[in-house]
Amino acid sequence: MPRYWHVVSLLLPAAAMAQQPGSAGATRPKLEVLKSLPEAQLFPLMNLVATSLGVHCDYCHVQATPDLARTPSNAGGWVWDRDDKQPKRRAREMMKMVVGINTSVFGGEAKVTCYTCHRGSTQPSRLPLLPPPAPGTARTPAPTPLPTADRVWAAYVAAVGGGDASARAAAMNIRGWDERPEGRYGKVEITVAGSDRYRITLTTPDATTNQGLDGDVAWVGTGDRVQRLSSPADIARMRRIAMRYQPVKEQPRDLRVVGIERLDDHDAYVLQGRIDSLTTQRSYFDVVTGLLRREITTTETLLLPLEEQVDYDDYRDVAGIQMPYRVRTSDGAPYSTTTRIFTDIRRNVPTADTLFRPPSPR
Ligand code: HEC
Ligand code: HEC
């Protein structure tokens, strides 16, 4: 099961991974807290639980028959529904507590998470470290004055050079390398056109996988198998993935500036906006260059919010538009962090409409 999951997850949107759409509880009778969680969210959530405590799956779950000839992440042999281990039973009580606190004290919003207390450890600290910080001034410092969201956004669009609409509509072709943990690598080719057409081909030593988006048709193909994604959530997710390669992003709703943060050695304005009722996005714009450096998308679930981060780096000019030549994506799973390093980006490439459509079965 986990091996299958990892292989499929190379390219498939998380929400498309469930074999049948539906809740985890439909096929997993032993669940008590996570029954109504969509199956597609179960593994991302478990990754987050493990990271929040600084442990791996085996801290709570039984691995009965691992295949030691495989890489650590693919050894398999898990019996996820067994409750033999005390930490798993304890974790279930903790999940009930977290849902309880959020329901009774925070109006149902997932304000308190495993990480709130655990901070990457199985033993949360009860007290701050001694000695306490040296006394400074007695006043709370005044907040730094911030520009408006409109100003930051306008500076961003100007910095990219994508002010005119034609710049966004023209097709762009992007080629390069795809690198993942445990020595996995592949070649990647991406074509984007307009705001809703996208095609990616990932070629690894094991397989070639294609994904496409053409308006509201989204699909994934491996070898001869082509799967159309039908749920609105899957299509929305594919649209967001495609958006990573657009020169100018779509502006989220209710955008506001929430602060300044340091990313590596640059300051960035942090803007927060809403994508839909369950999803918010934080975007980090370089204070000096105006360019987008990071996006963090947060999706609420019944237990913990799931996050996905995209970092954009190494911006270079492509026929008048600034494009990032390095894009790194990560979610809660250490195994799935992906770095794409581009070697060739071209604008205004002639592109056949059929490229974006699902290949017809032979
Ligand atoms: C801190 C303990 C803990 C860790 C670490 C943990 N889990 Fe879980 N997991 C649980 C608990 C508790 C449940 C049952 C939740 C419930 O009762 O609703 C569960 C349920 C599951 C299930 C569903 C089991 C069933 O009944 O069919 C799967 C699959 C799963 N976990 C996978 C993972 C994976 C993969 C990892 C590592 C990335 C992981 N878990 C890490 C505590 C943990
Ligand atoms: C309000 C703070 C708080 C939150 C939130 C919280 N925990 Fe805990 N957790 C604790 C404390 C405190 C302990 C240690 C208790 C003890 O020593 O008996 C603990 C212990 C545990 C242990 C046992 C660790 C061991 O020693 O093996 C597990 C497993 C665990 N928590 C899982 C979780 C999970 C999973 C979540 C999120 C669903 C969570 N906790 C959320 C406070 C919290």
CSV table of C-alpha atoms and ligand atoms in Angstrom, one decimal:
chain,number,residue,atom,x,y,z
A,1,MET,CA,0.0,0.0,0.0
A,2,PRO,CA,2.6,2.7,0.9
A,3,ARG,CA,4.7,1.7,-2.1
A,4,TYR,CA,1.7,2.1,-4.4
A,5,TRP,CA,0.9,5.3,-2.8
A,6,HIS,CA,4.4,6.8,-3.2
A,7,VAL,CA,4.7,5.8,-6.8
A,8,VAL,CA,1.3,7.2,-7.7
A,9,SER,CA,2.0,10.3,-5.6
A,10,LEU,CA,5.0,11.2,-7.9
A,11,LEU,CA,2.6,13.2,-10.0
A,12,LEU,CA,-1.0,12.6,-9.0
A,13,PRO,CA,-2.7,15.3,-7.0
A,14,ALA,CA,-3.3,14.1,-3.5
A,15,ALA,CA,-7.0,14.3,-3.9
A,16,ALA,CA,-6.9,12.0,-6.9
A,17,MET,CA,-5.2,9.2,-5.0
A,18,ALA,CA,-8.2,7.7,-3.4
A,19,GLN,CA,-9.4,4.8,-5.6
A,20,GLN,CA,-13.0,5.6,-4.9
A,21,PRO,CA,-13.9,9.1,-3.8
A,22,GLY,CA,-15.2,8.8,-0.3
A,23,SER,CA,-14.4,9.0,3.4
A,24,ALA,CA,-11.6,7.0,5.0
A,25,GLY,CA,-14.1,5.4,7.3
A,26,ALA,CA,-16.0,3.7,4.4
A,27,THR,CA,-13.2,1.2,3.9
A,28,ARG,CA,-11.4,1.4,7.3
A,29,PRO,CA,-13.7,0.1,10.1
A,30,LYS,CA,-11.1,0.7,12.9
A,31,LEU,CA,-11.0,4.4,12.6
A,32,GLU,CA,-12.6,6.3,15.5
A,33,VAL,CA,-11.7,10.0,15.0
A,34,LEU,CA,-10.9,10.2,11.3
A,35,LYS,CA,-13.9,8.3,9.9
A,36,SER,CA,-15.3,11.2,7.9
A,37,LEU,CA,-11.9,12.4,6.6
A,38,PRO,CA,-11.6,12.1,2.8
A,39,GLU,CA,-9.4,9.1,2.2
A,40,ALA,CA,-7.2,11.3,0.0
A,41,GLN,CA,-6.3,13.4,3.1
A,42,LEU,CA,-5.4,10.5,5.3
A,43,PHE,CA,-1.7,10.0,4.3
A,44,PRO,CA,-0.9,13.8,4.1
A,45,LEU,CA,-2.4,14.1,7.6
A,46,MET,CA,-0.5,11.2,9.0
A,47,ASN,CA,2.7,12.7,7.6
A,48,LEU,CA,1.9,15.9,9.5
A,49,VAL,CA,1.2,14.0,12.7
A,50,ALA,CA,4.6,12.2,12.5
A,51,THR,CA,6.5,15.4,11.7
A,52,SER,CA,4.7,17.3,14.5
A,53,LEU,CA,6.1,14.8,17.0
A,54,GLY,CA,9.5,14.3,15.3
A,55,VAL,CA,8.9,10.6,14.7
A,56,HIS,CA,8.2,8.3,11.8
A,57,CYS,CA,5.2,6.0,11.1
A,58,ASP,CA,6.7,3.1,13.0
A,59,TYR,CA,6.4,5.0,16.3
A,60,CYS,CA,2.7,4.3,16.2
A,61,HIS,CA,2.2,1.7,13.5
A,62,VAL,CA,3.2,-2.0,13.1
A,63,GLN,CA,5.4,-3.0,10.2
A,64,ALA,CA,4.9,-6.8,10.1
A,65,THR,CA,6.8,-7.8,6.9
A,66,PRO,CA,9.1,-5.1,5.6
A,67,ASP,CA,11.1,-5.8,2.4
A,68,LEU,CA,14.6,-4.8,3.5
A,69,ALA,CA,15.9,-4.9,-0.1
A,70,ARG,CA,13.9,-1.7,-0.9
A,71,THR,CA,14.7,1.9,0.1
A,72,PRO,CA,13.5,2.9,3.6
A,73,SER,CA,10.4,4.7,2.4
A,74,ASN,CA,9.3,1.8,0.2
A,75,ALA,CA,10.0,-1.2,2.5
A,76,GLY,CA,6.3,-1.8,3.0
A,77,GLY,CA,4.7,-4.5,5.1
A,78,TRP,CA,2.6,-2.1,7.2
A,79,VAL,CA,-0.6,-3.2,9.0
A,80,TRP,CA,-2.0,0.3,9.6
A,81,ASP,CA,-5.2,-0.7,11.4
A,82,ARG,CA,-3.5,-2.6,14.2
A,83,ASP,CA,-3.5,-0.9,17.6
A,84,ASP,CA,-0.7,-2.9,19.3
A,85,LYS,CA,1.4,0.2,20.1
A,86,GLN,CA,0.7,2.3,23.1
A,87,PRO,CA,1.7,5.6,21.3
A,88,LYS,CA,-1.0,5.0,18.7
A,89,ARG,CA,-3.7,4.5,21.3
A,90,ARG,CA,-2.4,7.6,23.1
A,91,ALA,CA,-2.3,9.5,19.8
A,92,ARG,CA,-6.0,8.7,19.3
A,93,GLU,CA,-6.8,10.2,22.7
A,94,MET,CA,-4.8,13.2,21.7
A,95,MET,CA,-6.8,13.5,18.5
A,96,LYS,CA,-10.0,13.5,20.4
A,97,MET,CA,-8.7,16.1,22.8
A,98,VAL,CA,-7.6,18.4,19.8
A,99,VAL,CA,-11.0,18.1,18.1
A,100,GLY,CA,-12.6,18.8,21.5
A,101,ILE,CA,-10.6,21.9,22.2
A,102,ASN,CA,-11.1,23.3,18.8
A,103,THR,CA,-14.8,22.6,18.9
A,104,SER,CA,-15.5,23.9,22.4
A,105,VAL,CA,-13.0,26.9,22.6
A,106,PHE,CA,-12.2,28.0,19.0
A,107,GLY,CA,-15.6,27.7,17.3
A,108,GLY,CA,-14.6,24.7,15.2
A,109,GLU,CA,-11.5,26.2,13.7
A,110,ALA,CA,-8.3,24.1,13.9
A,111,LYS,CA,-6.4,26.7,15.9
A,112,VAL,CA,-4.8,24.1,18.2
A,113,THR,CA,-2.8,21.3,16.5
A,114,CYS,CA,-0.4,18.6,17.6
A,115,TYR,CA,2.4,21.0,16.8
A,116,THR,CA,1.1,23.7,19.0
A,117,CYS,CA,2.2,21.7,22.0
A,118,HIS,CA,4.6,19.1,20.6
A,119,ARG,CA,7.0,21.3,18.5
A,120,GLY,CA,8.6,18.2,16.9
A,121,SER,CA,9.0,16.3,20.2
A,122,THR,CA,7.1,13.5,21.9
A,123,GLN,CA,7.4,15.3,25.2
A,124,PRO,CA,6.0,18.8,25.1
A,125,SER,CA,7.9,21.3,27.4
A,126,ARG,CA,6.0,22.6,30.4
A,127,LEU,CA,8.0,25.7,30.9
A,128,PRO,CA,10.2,28.2,28.9
A,129,LEU,CA,14.0,27.8,29.0
A,130,LEU,CA,16.0,29.4,31.8
A,131,PRO,CA,17.6,31.9,32.0
A,132,PRO,CA,14.9,34.2,30.7
A,133,PRO,CA,15.8,36.8,28.1
A,134,ALA,CA,17.7,39.9,29.4
A,135,PRO,CA,15.3,42.8,30.3
A,136,GLY,CA,15.1,45.3,27.5
A,137,THR,CA,12.7,48.2,27.2
A,138,ALA,CA,9.4,47.9,29.0
A,139,ARG,CA,7.4,48.9,26.0
A,140,THR,CA,6.0,46.7,23.3
A,141,PRO,CA,7.6,47.9,20.1
A,142,ALA,CA,5.4,49.7,17.6
A,143,PRO,CA,4.5,47.5,14.5
A,144,THR,CA,6.5,48.2,11.3
A,145,PRO,CA,4.3,50.3,8.9
A,146,LEU,CA,3.3,48.1,5.9
A,147,PRO,CA,2.2,49.0,2.4
A,148,THR,CA,-1.3,48.0,1.1
A,149,ALA,CA,-1.9,44.7,-0.6
A,150,ASP,CA,-2.8,46.5,-3.8
A,151,ARG,CA,0.6,48.2,-3.8
A,152,VAL,CA,2.5,45.0,-3.2
A,153,TRP,CA,0.6,43.2,-5.9
A,154,ALA,CA,1.1,46.0,-8.5
A,155,ALA,CA,4.8,46.0,-7.7
A,156,TYR,CA,4.9,42.3,-8.3
A,157,VAL,CA,3.1,42.4,-11.6
A,158,ALA,CA,5.4,45.2,-12.8
A,159,ALA,CA,8.5,43.3,-11.6
A,160,VAL,CA,7.5,40.2,-13.6
A,161,GLY,CA,6.9,42.3,-16.6
A,162,GLY,CA,3.5,40.7,-17.2
A,163,GLY,CA,1.4,43.8,-17.1
A,164,ASP,CA,-0.2,43.3,-20.5
A,165,ALA,CA,-2.7,40.5,-21.0
A,166,SER,CA,-1.1,39.1,-24.1
A,167,ALA,CA,2.0,38.2,-22.0
A,168,ARG,CA,-0.2,35.9,-20.0
A,169,ALA,CA,-2.0,34.3,-22.9
A,170,ALA,CA,1.1,33.2,-24.9
A,171,ALA,CA,2.2,29.6,-24.6
A,172,MET,CA,5.4,28.9,-22.6
A,173,ASN,CA,7.5,25.8,-22.8
A,174,ILE,CA,9.7,24.9,-19.8
A,175,ARG,CA,12.3,22.0,-19.6
A,176,GLY,CA,14.6,20.8,-16.9
A,177,TRP,CA,15.3,18.3,-14.2
A,178,ASP,CA,13.2,17.0,-11.4
A,179,GLU,CA,15.0,15.9,-8.2
A,180,ARG,CA,13.5,14.0,-5.2
A,181,PRO,CA,14.8,12.4,-2.0
A,182,GLU,CA,16.4,9.0,-2.0
A,183,GLY,CA,18.2,9.6,-5.3
A,184,ARG,CA,15.1,9.8,-7.5
A,185,TYR,CA,15.4,12.1,-10.5
A,186,GLY,CA,13.7,12.6,-13.8
A,187,LYS,CA,13.3,14.9,-16.8
A,188,VAL,CA,10.4,17.3,-16.8
A,189,GLU,CA,8.8,19.3,-19.6
A,190,ILE,CA,5.9,21.7,-18.9
A,191,THR,CA,3.8,23.7,-21.3
A,192,VAL,CA,1.4,26.4,-20.1
A,193,ALA,CA,-1.0,28.6,-22.1
A,194,GLY,CA,-3.5,31.1,-20.8
A,195,SER,CA,-4.7,30.5,-17.3
A,196,ASP,CA,-6.3,27.1,-17.7
A,197,ARG,CA,-4.2,25.0,-20.1
A,198,TYR,CA,-1.3,23.0,-18.8
A,199,ARG,CA,0.6,19.8,-19.8
A,200,ILE,CA,3.5,18.2,-17.9
A,201,THR,CA,5.5,15.2,-18.9
A,202,LEU,CA,7.8,13.6,-16.3
A,203,THR,CA,10.2,10.9,-17.4
A,204,THR,CA,12.0,8.9,-14.8
A,205,PRO,CA,14.1,5.7,-15.2
A,206,ASP,CA,10.9,3.8,-14.2
A,207,ALA,CA,8.1,5.4,-16.1
A,208,THR,CA,6.8,8.3,-18.1
A,209,THR,CA,3.8,10.2,-16.6
A,210,ASN,CA,1.7,12.9,-18.3
A,211,GLN,CA,-0.8,15.3,-16.7
A,212,GLY,CA,-3.0,17.8,-18.4
A,213,LEU,CA,-5.5,20.5,-17.9
A,214,ASP,CA,-7.7,21.9,-20.7
A,215,GLY,CA,-10.3,24.3,-19.3
A,216,ASP,CA,-12.3,22.1,-16.9
A,217,VAL,CA,-10.9,18.7,-18.2
A,218,ALA,CA,-8.1,17.4,-16.0
A,219,TRP,CA,-6.3,14.1,-16.6
A,220,VAL,CA,-3.4,11.9,-15.6
A,221,GLY,CA,-1.8,9.3,-17.9
A,222,THR,CA,0.8,6.6,-17.1
A,223,GLY,CA,1.8,4.3,-20.0
A,224,ASP,CA,-1.5,3.4,-21.7
A,225,ARG,CA,-3.7,4.2,-18.7
A,226,VAL,CA,-5.4,7.6,-18.8
A,227,GLN,CA,-7.5,8.7,-15.8
A,228,ARG,CA,-9.8,11.7,-16.0
A,229,LEU,CA,-10.1,13.6,-12.7
A,230,SER,CA,-13.7,14.3,-12.1
A,231,SER,CA,-14.2,15.8,-8.7
A,232,PRO,CA,-14.2,19.6,-8.5
A,233,ALA,CA,-11.6,19.5,-5.7
A,234,ASP,CA,-9.2,17.5,-8.0
A,235,ILE,CA,-9.7,19.9,-10.9
A,236,ALA,CA,-9.2,22.9,-8.6
A,237,ARG,CA,-6.0,21.4,-7.3
A,238,MET,CA,-4.6,20.7,-10.8
A,239,ARG,CA,-5.4,24.3,-11.7
A,240,ARG,CA,-3.4,25.5,-8.7
A,241,ILE,CA,-0.4,23.2,-9.7
A,242,ALA,CA,-0.6,24.6,-13.3
A,243,MET,CA,-0.6,28.2,-11.8
A,244,ARG,CA,2.9,27.6,-10.4
A,245,TYR,CA,4.3,27.9,-13.9
A,246,GLN,CA,2.3,30.9,-15.0
A,247,PRO,CA,4.5,34.0,-15.0
A,248,VAL,CA,1.8,36.1,-13.2
A,249,LYS,CA,-0.3,34.3,-10.6
A,250,GLU,CA,-4.1,34.7,-10.1
A,251,GLN,CA,-4.8,37.1,-7.4
A,252,PRO,CA,-6.5,35.4,-4.4
A,253,ARG,CA,-9.6,37.0,-2.9
A,254,ASP,CA,-9.6,39.2,0.2
A,255,LEU,CA,-5.8,39.8,-0.1
A,256,ARG,CA,-4.3,41.6,2.8
A,257,VAL,CA,-0.7,42.3,4.1
A,258,VAL,CA,-0.1,40.4,7.3
A,259,GLY,CA,3.6,41.2,7.9
A,260,ILE,CA,7.2,41.1,7.0
A,261,GLU,CA,9.3,38.0,7.3
A,262,ARG,CA,12.9,37.1,6.6
A,263,LEU,CA,13.4,34.4,3.9
A,264,ASP,CA,17.0,33.3,3.7
A,265,ASP,CA,18.7,36.7,3.6
A,266,HIS,CA,15.8,38.7,2.0
A,267,ASP,CA,12.8,40.5,3.6
A,268,ALA,CA,9.5,39.6,2.1
A,269,TYR,CA,6.0,41.1,2.5
A,270,VAL,CA,3.6,38.4,3.5
A,271,LEU,CA,0.1,38.6,1.9
A,272,GLN,CA,-2.7,36.4,2.8
A,273,GLY,CA,-5.8,35.6,0.7
A,274,ARG,CA,-8.6,33.1,0.3
A,275,ILE,CA,-8.8,30.5,-2.5
A,276,ASP,CA,-12.1,28.9,-1.4
A,277,SER,CA,-14.0,28.2,1.8
A,278,LEU,CA,-11.4,25.7,3.1
A,279,THR,CA,-8.2,27.0,1.5
A,280,THR,CA,-6.1,30.0,2.2
A,281,GLN,CA,-2.8,31.1,0.7
A,282,ARG,CA,0.1,33.1,2.0
A,283,SER,CA,2.4,34.7,-0.6
A,284,TYR,CA,5.8,36.1,0.1
A,285,PHE,CA,7.0,39.0,-2.1
A,286,ASP,CA,10.6,40.2,-2.0
A,287,VAL,CA,10.7,43.7,-0.5
A,288,VAL,CA,13.5,44.8,-2.9
A,289,THR,CA,12.7,43.1,-6.2
A,290,GLY,CA,8.9,42.7,-5.8
A,291,LEU,CA,9.1,39.1,-7.1
A,292,LEU,CA,7.2,36.2,-5.6
A,293,ARG,CA,9.5,34.0,-3.4
A,294,ARG,CA,7.2,31.6,-1.6
A,295,GLU,CA,3.6,30.4,-1.5
A,296,ILE,CA,2.0,28.4,1.3
A,297,THR,CA,-1.4,26.9,0.7
A,298,THR,CA,-3.3,25.8,3.8
A,299,THR,CA,-6.3,23.4,3.6
A,300,GLU,CA,-8.5,22.8,6.6
A,301,THR,CA,-9.4,19.2,7.4
A,302,LEU,CA,-11.4,17.8,10.3
A,303,LEU,CA,-8.3,17.4,12.4
A,304,LEU,CA,-5.3,19.4,11.4
A,305,PRO,CA,-4.7,22.0,8.6
A,306,LEU,CA,-2.6,20.6,5.7
A,307,GLU,CA,0.0,22.8,4.2
A,308,GLU,CA,1.9,22.9,0.9
A,309,GLN,CA,4.8,25.2,0.2
A,310,VAL,CA,6.3,26.3,-3.1
A,311,ASP,CA,9.5,28.3,-3.3
A,312,TYR,CA,10.5,30.2,-6.4
A,313,ASP,CA,14.1,31.1,-6.9
A,314,ASP,CA,16.8,32.0,-9.5
A,315,TYR,CA,14.6,34.4,-11.5
A,316,ARG,CA,15.9,35.2,-15.0
A,317,ASP,CA,14.7,37.2,-17.9
A,318,VAL,CA,12.8,35.2,-20.6
A,319,ALA,CA,12.0,37.6,-23.5
A,320,GLY,CA,10.9,40.4,-21.2
A,321,ILE,CA,9.4,38.3,-18.4
A,322,GLN,CA,11.0,37.2,-15.1
A,323,MET,CA,10.7,33.5,-14.6
A,324,PRO,CA,12.0,31.3,-11.7
A,325,TYR,CA,14.5,28.7,-12.9
A,326,ARG,CA,14.2,26.8,-9.6
A,327,VAL,CA,10.9,25.7,-8.1
A,328,ARG,CA,10.8,23.6,-5.0
A,329,THR,CA,7.6,22.1,-3.6
A,330,SER,CA,7.1,20.4,-0.3
A,331,ASP,CA,4.2,19.1,1.8
A,332,GLY,CA,4.3,17.2,5.1
A,333,ALA,CA,5.9,14.1,3.6
A,334,PRO,CA,9.8,14.1,3.8
A,335,TYR,CA,9.7,11.7,0.8
A,336,SER,CA,7.9,14.0,-1.6
A,337,THR,CA,9.9,17.3,-1.5
A,338,THR,CA,10.6,18.1,-5.2
A,339,THR,CA,13.1,20.5,-6.7
A,340,ARG,CA,12.8,21.4,-10.3
A,341,ILE,CA,15.7,23.0,-12.0
A,342,PHE,CA,15.0,24.4,-15.4
A,343,THR,CA,17.5,24.6,-18.1
A,344,ASP,CA,15.4,26.1,-20.9
A,345,ILE,CA,12.3,28.3,-20.8
A,346,ARG,CA,10.8,29.7,-24.0
A,347,ARG,CA,7.9,32.1,-24.6
A,348,ASN,CA,5.5,32.2,-27.6
A,349,VAL,CA,6.1,28.6,-28.7
A,350,PRO,CA,3.6,27.3,-31.3
A,351,THR,CA,1.5,24.7,-29.5
A,352,ALA,CA,-1.2,22.3,-30.8
A,353,ASP,CA,-4.5,22.4,-28.9
A,354,THR,CA,-4.4,18.6,-28.6
A,355,LEU,CA,-1.4,18.8,-26.4
A,356,PHE,CA,-3.6,19.7,-23.4
A,357,ARG,CA,-6.3,17.1,-24.0
A,358,PRO,CA,-6.4,13.6,-22.6
A,359,PRO,CA,-4.8,11.2,-25.2
A,360,SER,CA,-7.5,9.0,-26.7
A,361,PRO,CA,-7.2,5.3,-25.8
A,362,ARG,CA,-5.7,3.2,-28.6
B,1,HEC,C1,1.7,9.6,16.8
B,1,HEC,C2,1.1,8.3,16.3
B,1,HEC,C3,1.0,8.2,14.8
B,1,HEC,C4,2.0,8.3,13.8
B,1,HEC,C5,3.4,8.8,14.0
B,1,HEC,C6,1.4,7.9,12.6
B,1,HEC,N1,0.1,7.5,12.8
B,1,HEC,FE1,-1.2,6.7,11.4
B,1,HEC,N2,-2.7,6.6,12.8
B,1,HEC,C7,-2.6,7.0,14.1
B,1,HEC,C8,-3.8,6.9,14.8
B,1,HEC,C9,-4.2,7.2,16.2
B,1,HEC,C10,-4.7,6.4,13.8
B,1,HEC,C11,-6.2,6.0,14.0
B,1,HEC,C12,-7.1,7.3,14.0
B,1,HEC,C13,-8.5,7.0,14.3
B,1,HEC,O1,-8.8,6.2,15.1
B,1,HEC,O2,-9.4,7.7,13.6
B,1,HEC,C14,-4.0,6.2,12.6
B,1,HEC,C15,-4.5,5.7,11.4
B,1,HEC,C16,-3.7,5.5,10.3
B,1,HEC,C17,-4.2,4.8,9.1
B,1,HEC,C18,-5.6,4.2,8.9
B,1,HEC,C19,-5.6,2.9,9.6
B,1,HEC,C20,-6.8,2.1,9.4
B,1,HEC,O3,-7.5,1.9,10.4
B,1,HEC,O4,-7.1,1.6,8.3
B,1,HEC,C21,-3.2,4.9,8.1
B,1,HEC,C22,-3.2,4.3,6.8
B,1,HEC,C23,-2.1,5.5,8.8
B,1,HEC,N3,-2.4,5.9,10.0
B,1,HEC,C24,-0.9,5.8,8.1
B,1,HEC,C25,0.2,6.4,8.7
B,1,HEC,C26,1.4,6.7,8.0
B,1,HEC,C27,1.7,6.5,6.6
B,1,HEC,C28,2.2,7.3,9.0
B,1,HEC,C29,3.6,7.9,8.8
B,1,HEC,C30,3.7,8.9,7.8
B,1,HEC,C31,1.5,7.4,10.2
B,1,HEC,N4,0.3,6.8,10.0
B,1,HEC,C32,2.0,7.9,11.4
B,1,HEC,C33,-1.4,7.4,14.8
B,1,HEC,C34,-0.2,7.7,14.1
B,2,HEC,C1,-2.5,20.7,24.6
B,2,HEC,C2,-1.2,20.2,24.3
B,2,HEC,C3,-1.1,19.0,23.4
B,2,HEC,C4,-1.6,18.8,22.2
B,2,HEC,C5,-2.4,19.8,21.4
B,2,HEC,C6,-1.2,17.5,21.8
B,2,HEC,N1,-0.5,16.9,22.7
B,2,HEC,FE1,0.2,15.0,22.7
B,2,HEC,N2,1.0,15.2,24.5
B,2,HEC,C7,0.9,16.3,25.3
B,2,HEC,C8,1.6,16.1,26.5
B,2,HEC,C9,1.7,17.2,27.6
B,2,HEC,C10,2.2,14.8,26.5
B,2,HEC,C11,3.0,14.1,27.5
B,2,HEC,C12,2.1,13.6,28.5
B,2,HEC,C13,2.7,12.6,29.5
B,2,HEC,O1,3.9,12.8,29.8
B,2,HEC,O2,2.0,11.7,29.9
B,2,HEC,C14,1.7,14.3,25.2
B,2,HEC,C15,2.1,13.0,24.8
B,2,HEC,C16,1.7,12.5,23.5
B,2,HEC,C17,2.1,11.1,23.1
B,2,HEC,C18,2.8,10.1,23.9
B,2,HEC,C19,4.3,10.3,23.6
B,2,HEC,C20,5.2,9.3,24.2
B,2,HEC,O3,5.8,9.5,25.2
B,2,HEC,O4,5.3,8.2,23.6
B,2,HEC,C21,1.6,11.0,21.8
B,2,HEC,C22,1.8,9.8,20.9
B,2,HEC,C23,0.9,12.2,21.5
B,2,HEC,N3,1.0,13.1,22.5
B,2,HEC,C24,0.3,12.5,20.3
B,2,HEC,C25,-0.3,13.7,20.0
B,2,HEC,C26,-1.0,13.9,18.7
B,2,HEC,C27,-1.0,13.0,17.5
B,2,HEC,C28,-1.5,15.2,18.8
B,2,HEC,C29,-2.4,15.9,17.7
B,2,HEC,C30,-3.5,15.1,17.3
B,2,HEC,C31,-1.2,15.7,20.1
B,2,HEC,N4,-0.5,14.8,20.8
B,2,HEC,C32,-1.6,17.0,20.5
B,2,HEC,C33,0.3,17.5,24.9
B,2,HEC,C34,-0.4,17.7,23.8
